[in-house]
């Protein structure tokens, strides 16, 4: 313990606002995160870094911040408290390690890391340094899941028997990072993490993997779709499907001893899309959706946690953000990869 104290400096206290830098001019940053960050109380975007000057300039102009060429240069700045990292998954571990070493809090895009061993090292590192490290799995911050959990807890559909959760998207451009194994590509890591996180949120744990399959694209070597069966100690099961050679679908269904409920657009509802919760218990009725902004909610939660000095083991929102839950999720991903029978994809 005393050795750790000697080698790790206390992070600077952050009081009134959290000053952000961004590593990588990613599509998700452009489309979702940076517009939401601009509306987040207590957050200020200071700089965005790219490997390419033109991209850094374009982002800096659009989001009114400084352009930086090179991720290391951004990490060396002393006017930044926290970094948002939307790099390809295979680069998360390396750059989050460097960001923590530079004394920055880290909001890391999902999935946290490509393997559970990397996730464990990173979470331990953040804890040791007293810095916040969060996986930016934003769907959990939409109010619709709190309402679903309340319905389950109230006994609306009876005793929980099983859930089914799916996330599939249409194919991406051939040069997309998701088709590159060396960048941590593949459907399991990219979209499979969502149904696994939904199972964690809805089924009392601990969960284990009873079976799985992954279909590999022979041309790229990455998995393009797959499925997994998770179970808990009380015989509640979670059937999960994921892929990026699908018609778009993101939904879950929860089945109990009295009825079931269905939530469409479970993982990516834009702020103006409110599908509502369909309940069959036993008659069908629809609880109208309420507008909510998971992108802003997730950022607000991160900013508030940094300002409050909350570490990786505290999850004020109860949405599965503790280091233990994040690590469990990474272990489930590892396990699905390990046990998943491999078949060739037909696409
Ligand atoms: N939370 C969500 O809803 C959500 C949604 C989509 C994606 N994501 C996650 O966000 C991350 C980025 O996804 P994305 O779709 O936004 O990716 P993307 O547009 O391809 O962006 C990735 C960025 O990484 C940088 N980069 C560094 N080395 C690279 C390399 N060798 N090849 C390609 N890019 C490289 C590039 O920035 P520079 O050229 O500027 O250096 C690039 O813009 C992934 O981890 C993904 O899982 C999260």
Coordinates of C-alpha atoms and ligand atoms in Angstrom, one line a residue:
X1 CA 0.0 0.0 0.0
X2 CA 2.6 2.5 1.1
X3 CA 4.5 1.9 -2.1
X4 CA 1.5 2.7 -4.2
X5 CA 1.1 6.0 -2.2
X6 CA 4.6 6.9 -3.0
X7 CA 4.3 6.4 -6.8
X8 CA 0.9 7.8 -7.5
X9 CA 0.2 11.5 -7.2
X10 CA -3.2 12.6 -6.1
X11 CA -5.3 13.8 -9.1
X12 CA -6.0 17.6 -9.3
X13 CA -9.4 18.3 -7.6
X14 CA -12.0 19.3 -10.1
X15 CA -14.6 21.6 -8.7
X16 CA -16.8 23.7 -10.8
X17 CA -16.4 22.3 -14.3
X18 CA -14.8 19.4 -16.1
X19 CA -12.5 20.3 -19.0
X20 CA -12.6 17.7 -21.7
X21 CA -10.3 16.6 -24.5
X22 CA -11.1 14.1 -27.2
X23 CA -8.8 11.5 -28.7
X24 CA -9.9 10.7 -32.3
X25 CA -12.3 12.4 -34.7
X26 CA -14.8 9.5 -34.6
X27 CA -18.2 9.3 -36.2
X28 CA -19.9 8.7 -32.8
X29 CA -18.2 11.8 -31.4
X30 CA -19.4 13.9 -34.3
X31 CA -22.9 12.6 -34.4
X32 CA -23.8 12.1 -30.7
X33 CA -21.2 12.7 -28.0
X34 CA -19.9 16.2 -28.8
X35 CA -23.3 17.7 -29.5
X36 CA -24.5 16.3 -26.2
X37 CA -21.4 17.5 -24.4
X38 CA -22.0 21.0 -25.6
X39 CA -25.4 20.9 -23.7
X40 CA -24.0 19.2 -20.5
X41 CA -23.9 21.5 -17.5
X42 CA -20.4 21.6 -15.9
X43 CA -18.6 20.3 -19.0
X44 CA -16.3 22.3 -21.3
X45 CA -14.7 21.0 -24.4
X46 CA -11.1 22.3 -24.6
X47 CA -9.5 20.4 -27.5
X48 CA -9.9 17.5 -29.9
X49 CA -7.0 15.5 -31.2
X50 CA -6.7 13.7 -34.5
X51 CA -3.9 12.0 -36.5
X52 CA -4.8 14.3 -39.3
X53 CA -4.7 18.2 -39.1
X54 CA -7.7 18.6 -41.4
X55 CA -9.9 16.4 -39.3
X56 CA -8.8 18.1 -36.1
X57 CA -9.5 21.5 -37.7
X58 CA -13.0 20.4 -38.9
X59 CA -14.0 19.1 -35.5
X60 CA -12.5 22.1 -33.7
X61 CA -14.4 24.5 -35.8
X62 CA -17.7 22.7 -35.5
X63 CA -17.4 22.3 -31.7
X64 CA -15.6 25.5 -30.8
X65 CA -12.4 24.1 -29.3
X66 CA -8.7 23.8 -30.1
X67 CA -7.4 21.4 -32.7
X68 CA -4.5 19.2 -31.7
X69 CA -2.5 16.9 -34.0
X70 CA -1.5 13.7 -32.2
X71 CA -3.1 12.1 -29.2
X72 CA 0.0 12.4 -27.0
X73 CA 0.0 16.1 -27.5
X74 CA -3.5 16.4 -26.2
X75 CA -2.7 14.2 -23.1
X76 CA 0.3 16.5 -22.3
X77 CA -2.0 19.5 -22.0
X78 CA -2.5 20.7 -18.4
X79 CA -5.8 22.5 -19.1
X80 CA -7.7 19.1 -19.5
X81 CA -9.2 17.1 -16.7
X82 CA -10.9 14.3 -18.6
X83 CA -10.6 12.7 -22.0
X84 CA -13.3 11.0 -24.0
X85 CA -11.8 8.2 -26.1
X86 CA -13.9 7.0 -29.2
X87 CA -10.9 5.1 -30.8
X88 CA -11.3 1.7 -32.3
X89 CA -11.9 -0.9 -29.6
X90 CA -8.5 -2.5 -30.1
X91 CA -6.8 0.8 -29.2
X92 CA -8.9 1.5 -26.0
X93 CA -6.5 -0.2 -23.6
X94 CA -3.3 1.5 -24.8
X95 CA -4.7 5.0 -25.0
X96 CA -6.8 4.8 -21.8
X97 CA -3.6 3.6 -20.0
X98 CA -1.7 6.6 -21.3
X99 CA -4.6 9.0 -20.4
X100 CA -4.7 7.6 -16.8
X101 CA -0.9 7.9 -16.5
X102 CA -1.3 11.6 -17.6
X103 CA -3.7 12.1 -14.7
X104 CA -6.9 12.4 -16.8
X105 CA -10.3 10.9 -15.9
X106 CA -11.4 8.7 -18.8
X107 CA -14.7 8.2 -20.6
X108 CA -14.0 5.3 -22.8
X109 CA -16.3 4.2 -25.6
X110 CA -17.9 0.8 -25.4
X111 CA -16.7 -1.9 -25.1
X112 CA -14.3 -0.9 -22.4
X113 CA -11.5 -3.2 -23.7
X114 CA -11.1 -6.1 -26.1
X115 CA -10.5 -8.6 -23.3
X116 CA -11.4 -8.9 -19.6
X117 CA -7.7 -9.0 -18.5
X118 CA -7.2 -5.6 -20.1
X119 CA -10.4 -4.3 -18.5
X120 CA -9.2 -5.5 -15.0
X121 CA -5.8 -3.9 -15.4
X122 CA -7.3 -0.6 -16.5
X123 CA -9.9 -0.5 -13.7
X124 CA -7.2 -1.3 -11.1
X125 CA -5.1 1.4 -12.6
X126 CA -7.8 4.0 -12.4
X127 CA -8.7 2.9 -8.8
X128 CA -5.0 3.2 -7.7
X129 CA -4.7 6.6 -9.2
X130 CA -8.1 7.9 -7.8
X131 CA -9.3 8.6 -11.3
X132 CA -12.7 7.9 -12.8
X133 CA -12.9 5.4 -15.7
X134 CA -16.3 4.8 -17.3
X135 CA -17.4 2.7 -20.2
X136 CA -19.7 4.9 -22.4
X137 CA -22.5 2.4 -22.7
X138 CA -25.2 5.1 -22.9
X139 CA -28.4 3.1 -23.3
X140 CA -28.5 2.3 -19.6
X141 CA -29.1 6.0 -18.9
X142 CA -32.4 6.1 -20.7
X143 CA -35.3 6.4 -18.3
X144 CA -37.2 3.6 -20.1
X145 CA -35.1 0.9 -18.4
X146 CA -35.8 2.3 -15.0
X147 CA -39.5 2.0 -15.8
X148 CA -39.1 -1.6 -17.0
X149 CA -37.2 -2.5 -13.9
X150 CA -40.0 -1.0 -11.7
X151 CA -42.6 -3.0 -13.6
X152 CA -40.7 -6.2 -13.0
X153 CA -40.2 -5.4 -9.3
X154 CA -43.9 -4.6 -8.9
X155 CA -44.8 -8.1 -10.1
X156 CA -46.6 -6.8 -13.2
X157 CA -45.5 -9.8 -15.3
X158 CA -45.1 -12.2 -12.4
X159 CA -41.9 -14.0 -11.5
X160 CA -39.1 -13.5 -14.0
X161 CA -38.5 -16.5 -16.2
X162 CA -36.4 -15.3 -19.2
X163 CA -35.3 -12.3 -21.3
X164 CA -34.5 -12.1 -25.0
X165 CA -32.3 -9.2 -26.2
X166 CA -31.2 -8.4 -29.7
X167 CA -29.0 -5.8 -31.4
X168 CA -28.3 -6.1 -35.1
X169 CA -27.4 -3.4 -37.7
X170 CA -27.0 -3.5 -41.5
X171 CA -23.5 -4.0 -43.0
X172 CA -21.0 -1.1 -42.8
X173 CA -18.7 0.2 -45.4
X174 CA -16.0 -2.4 -46.3
X175 CA -13.2 -0.3 -44.7
X176 CA -15.0 0.2 -41.4
X177 CA -13.0 -0.4 -38.2
X178 CA -15.5 -3.1 -37.3
X179 CA -14.1 -5.5 -40.0
X180 CA -10.5 -5.2 -38.8
X181 CA -9.5 -7.8 -36.3
X182 CA -6.3 -5.9 -35.4
X183 CA -8.5 -2.9 -34.3
X184 CA -10.8 -5.1 -32.1
X185 CA -13.4 -5.5 -34.8
X186 CA -16.3 -8.0 -34.8
X187 CA -20.0 -8.0 -34.0
X188 CA -19.6 -9.5 -30.5
X189 CA -17.5 -6.6 -29.2
X190 CA -19.3 -4.0 -31.2
X191 CA -23.0 -4.8 -30.7
X192 CA -23.0 -8.0 -28.6
X193 CA -22.0 -5.9 -25.6
X194 CA -25.5 -4.3 -25.6
X195 CA -27.6 -7.4 -25.1
X196 CA -25.1 -8.7 -22.5
X197 CA -25.4 -5.4 -20.6
X198 CA -29.2 -5.6 -20.9
X199 CA -29.1 -9.1 -19.3
X200 CA -27.0 -7.7 -16.5
X201 CA -29.4 -4.9 -15.9
X202 CA -32.6 -7.1 -16.0
X203 CA -31.6 -10.5 -14.6
X204 CA -30.4 -10.8 -11.1
X205 CA -26.8 -12.1 -11.3
X206 CA -24.3 -13.6 -11.3
X207 CA -24.7 -14.8 -14.9
X208 CA -22.8 -17.5 -16.7
X209 CA -22.6 -18.5 -20.3
X210 CA -24.4 -21.8 -21.1
X211 CA -23.8 -21.7 -24.8
X212 CA -22.9 -19.5 -27.7
X213 CA -22.1 -19.3 -31.4
X214 CA -20.3 -16.8 -33.6
X215 CA -20.4 -16.7 -37.4
X216 CA -17.0 -15.6 -38.8
X217 CA -16.6 -13.8 -42.1
X218 CA -13.9 -15.8 -43.9
X219 CA -12.7 -12.7 -45.8
X220 CA -11.9 -10.5 -42.7
X221 CA -11.8 -13.1 -39.9
X222 CA -14.2 -11.1 -37.6
X223 CA -17.5 -12.4 -36.3
X224 CA -20.4 -10.8 -38.1
X225 CA -23.2 -12.3 -36.1
X226 CA -23.8 -14.6 -33.2
X227 CA -25.9 -15.7 -30.2
X228 CA -25.5 -16.6 -26.6
X229 CA -27.5 -18.2 -23.8
X230 CA -26.8 -16.8 -20.3
X231 CA -28.3 -18.2 -17.1
X232 CA -28.4 -17.2 -13.5
X233 CA -28.4 -19.5 -10.4
X234 CA -32.3 -19.4 -10.2
X235 CA -32.8 -20.8 -13.7
X236 CA -33.6 -17.4 -15.3
X237 CA -32.2 -17.4 -18.8
X238 CA -31.2 -14.6 -21.3
X239 CA -31.1 -15.4 -25.0
X240 CA -29.0 -12.9 -26.8
X241 CA -28.4 -12.2 -30.4
X242 CA -26.1 -9.7 -32.2
X243 CA -24.8 -8.9 -35.6
X244 CA -24.0 -6.5 -38.3
X245 CA -25.3 -8.3 -41.3
X246 CA -29.0 -7.7 -40.3
X247 CA -31.9 -5.5 -40.8
X248 CA -31.8 -2.9 -38.0
X249 CA -33.2 -4.2 -34.7
X250 CA -32.6 -3.4 -31.1
X251 CA -35.1 -4.7 -28.7
X252 CA -35.7 -6.8 -25.6
X253 CA -38.5 -8.9 -24.3
X254 CA -39.0 -10.0 -20.7
X255 CA -41.2 -13.0 -19.9
X256 CA -42.6 -13.8 -16.5
X257 CA -45.0 -16.2 -14.9
X258 CA -48.0 -13.9 -15.6
X259 CA -47.2 -12.1 -18.8
X260 CA -44.5 -10.4 -20.8
X261 CA -43.3 -7.0 -21.9
X262 CA -41.5 -5.8 -25.0
X263 CA -39.3 -2.7 -25.4
X264 CA -38.4 -1.7 -29.0
X265 CA -35.5 0.7 -29.7
X266 CA -34.0 -0.5 -26.5
X267 CA -30.5 0.6 -27.1
X268 CA -30.4 3.6 -29.4
X269 CA -33.5 5.7 -29.1
X270 CA -32.8 9.3 -30.2
X271 CA -34.1 11.9 -27.8
X272 CA -37.3 12.4 -29.9
X273 CA -38.2 8.7 -30.3
X274 CA -40.4 7.3 -27.6
X275 CA -41.7 3.8 -28.5
X276 CA -43.2 3.0 -25.2
X277 CA -43.4 -0.3 -23.3
X278 CA -45.8 -2.9 -24.6
X279 CA -47.2 -5.1 -21.8
X280 CA -49.1 -8.4 -22.1
X281 CA -50.3 -9.3 -18.6
X282 CA -52.4 -10.9 -19.9
X283 CA -54.2 -8.2 -22.0
X284 CA -52.1 -6.0 -24.2
X285 CA -51.6 -2.4 -23.3
X286 CA -48.9 0.2 -24.1
X287 CA -47.3 2.4 -21.5
X288 CA -46.6 5.5 -23.6
X289 CA -42.9 6.4 -24.0
X290 CA -41.4 9.5 -22.5
X291 CA -38.8 11.5 -24.3
X292 CA -35.4 11.2 -22.7
X293 CA -31.8 11.8 -23.9
X294 CA -29.5 9.0 -22.9
X295 CA -26.5 10.7 -24.5
X296 CA -26.8 13.8 -22.3
X297 CA -27.7 11.7 -19.3
X298 CA -24.6 9.6 -19.6
X299 CA -22.4 12.6 -20.0
X300 CA -24.1 14.4 -17.1
X301 CA -23.5 11.3 -14.9
X302 CA -19.8 11.2 -15.8
X303 CA -19.4 14.9 -15.2
X304 CA -21.2 14.7 -11.8
X305 CA -19.1 11.7 -10.8
X306 CA -15.8 13.5 -11.6
X307 CA -16.9 16.6 -9.7
X308 CA -18.0 14.5 -6.7
X309 CA -14.7 12.6 -6.7
X310 CA -16.5 9.3 -7.1
X311 CA -14.3 6.4 -8.1
X312 CA -14.7 3.3 -10.3
X313 CA -16.5 1.3 -7.5
X314 CA -19.4 3.7 -7.0
X315 CA -22.5 3.6 -9.3
X316 CA -24.8 6.3 -8.1
X317 CA -27.3 5.7 -10.9
X318 CA -27.5 1.9 -10.3
X319 CA -27.1 1.2 -14.0
X320 CA -24.2 -1.2 -13.9
X321 CA -21.3 1.3 -13.9
X322 CA -19.3 -0.2 -11.0
X323 CA -15.9 -1.7 -11.8
X324 CA -17.3 -5.1 -10.8
X325 CA -20.2 -4.9 -13.2
X326 CA -18.0 -3.6 -16.0
X327 CA -15.5 -6.4 -15.4
X328 CA -18.3 -9.0 -15.3
X329 CA -19.4 -7.8 -18.6
X330 CA -15.9 -8.1 -20.1
X331 CA -15.7 -11.6 -18.7
X332 CA -19.0 -12.6 -20.2
X333 CA -17.8 -11.3 -23.6
X334 CA -14.6 -13.3 -23.2
X335 CA -16.6 -16.4 -22.3
X336 CA -18.9 -16.0 -25.3
X337 CA -15.9 -15.7 -27.5
X338 CA -14.3 -18.8 -25.9
X339 CA -17.2 -21.2 -25.9
X340 CA -18.9 -19.9 -29.1
X341 CA -19.0 -22.6 -31.7
X342 CA -17.7 -21.0 -34.9
X343 CA -19.3 -21.3 -38.2
X344 CA -18.6 -19.5 -41.5
X345 CA -20.9 -16.7 -42.3
X346 CA -22.9 -17.0 -45.5
X347 CA -22.5 -13.3 -46.3
Ligands
LIG1 N1 -21.7 4.5 -27.5 C1 -22.2 4.4 -28.7 O1 -23.4 4.6 -28.9 C2 -21.3 4.1 -29.8 C3 -21.7 4.1 -31.1 C4 -20.8 3.9 -32.2 C5 -19.5 3.5 -31.8 N2 -19.1 3.5 -30.6 C6 -17.7 3.1 -30.2 O2 -16.9 4.2 -30.5 C7 -15.7 3.8 -31.0 C8 -15.5 4.4 -32.4 O3 -16.5 4.0 -33.3 P1 -16.9 4.9 -34.6 O4 -17.9 4.2 -35.3 O5 -17.2 6.3 -34.2 O6 -15.5 4.8 -35.4 P2 -14.8 5.7 -36.4 O7 -15.7 6.8 -37.0 O8 -14.0 4.9 -37.4 O9 -13.7 6.5 -35.5 C9 -12.6 6.0 -35.0 C10 -11.5 7.1 -34.9 O10 -10.3 6.4 -34.4 C11 -9.2 7.1 -34.9 N3 -8.2 6.1 -35.3 C12 -7.0 5.9 -34.8 N4 -6.3 4.9 -35.4 C13 -7.2 4.4 -36.3 C14 -7.0 3.4 -37.3 N5 -5.9 2.7 -37.4 N6 -8.0 3.2 -38.1 C15 -9.2 3.9 -38.0 N7 -9.4 4.9 -37.1 C16 -8.4 5.2 -36.3 C17 -9.7 8.0 -36.0 O11 -9.5 9.3 -35.6 P3 -8.5 10.3 -36.2 O12 -8.3 10.0 -37.7 O13 -9.1 11.6 -36.0 O14 -7.2 10.2 -35.5 C18 -11.1 7.6 -36.2 O15 -11.9 8.7 -36.5 C19 -15.7 2.2 -31.0 O16 -15.1 1.8 -29.8 C20 -17.2 1.9 -31.0 O17 -17.5 0.7 -30.4 C21 -20.0 3.7 -29.6

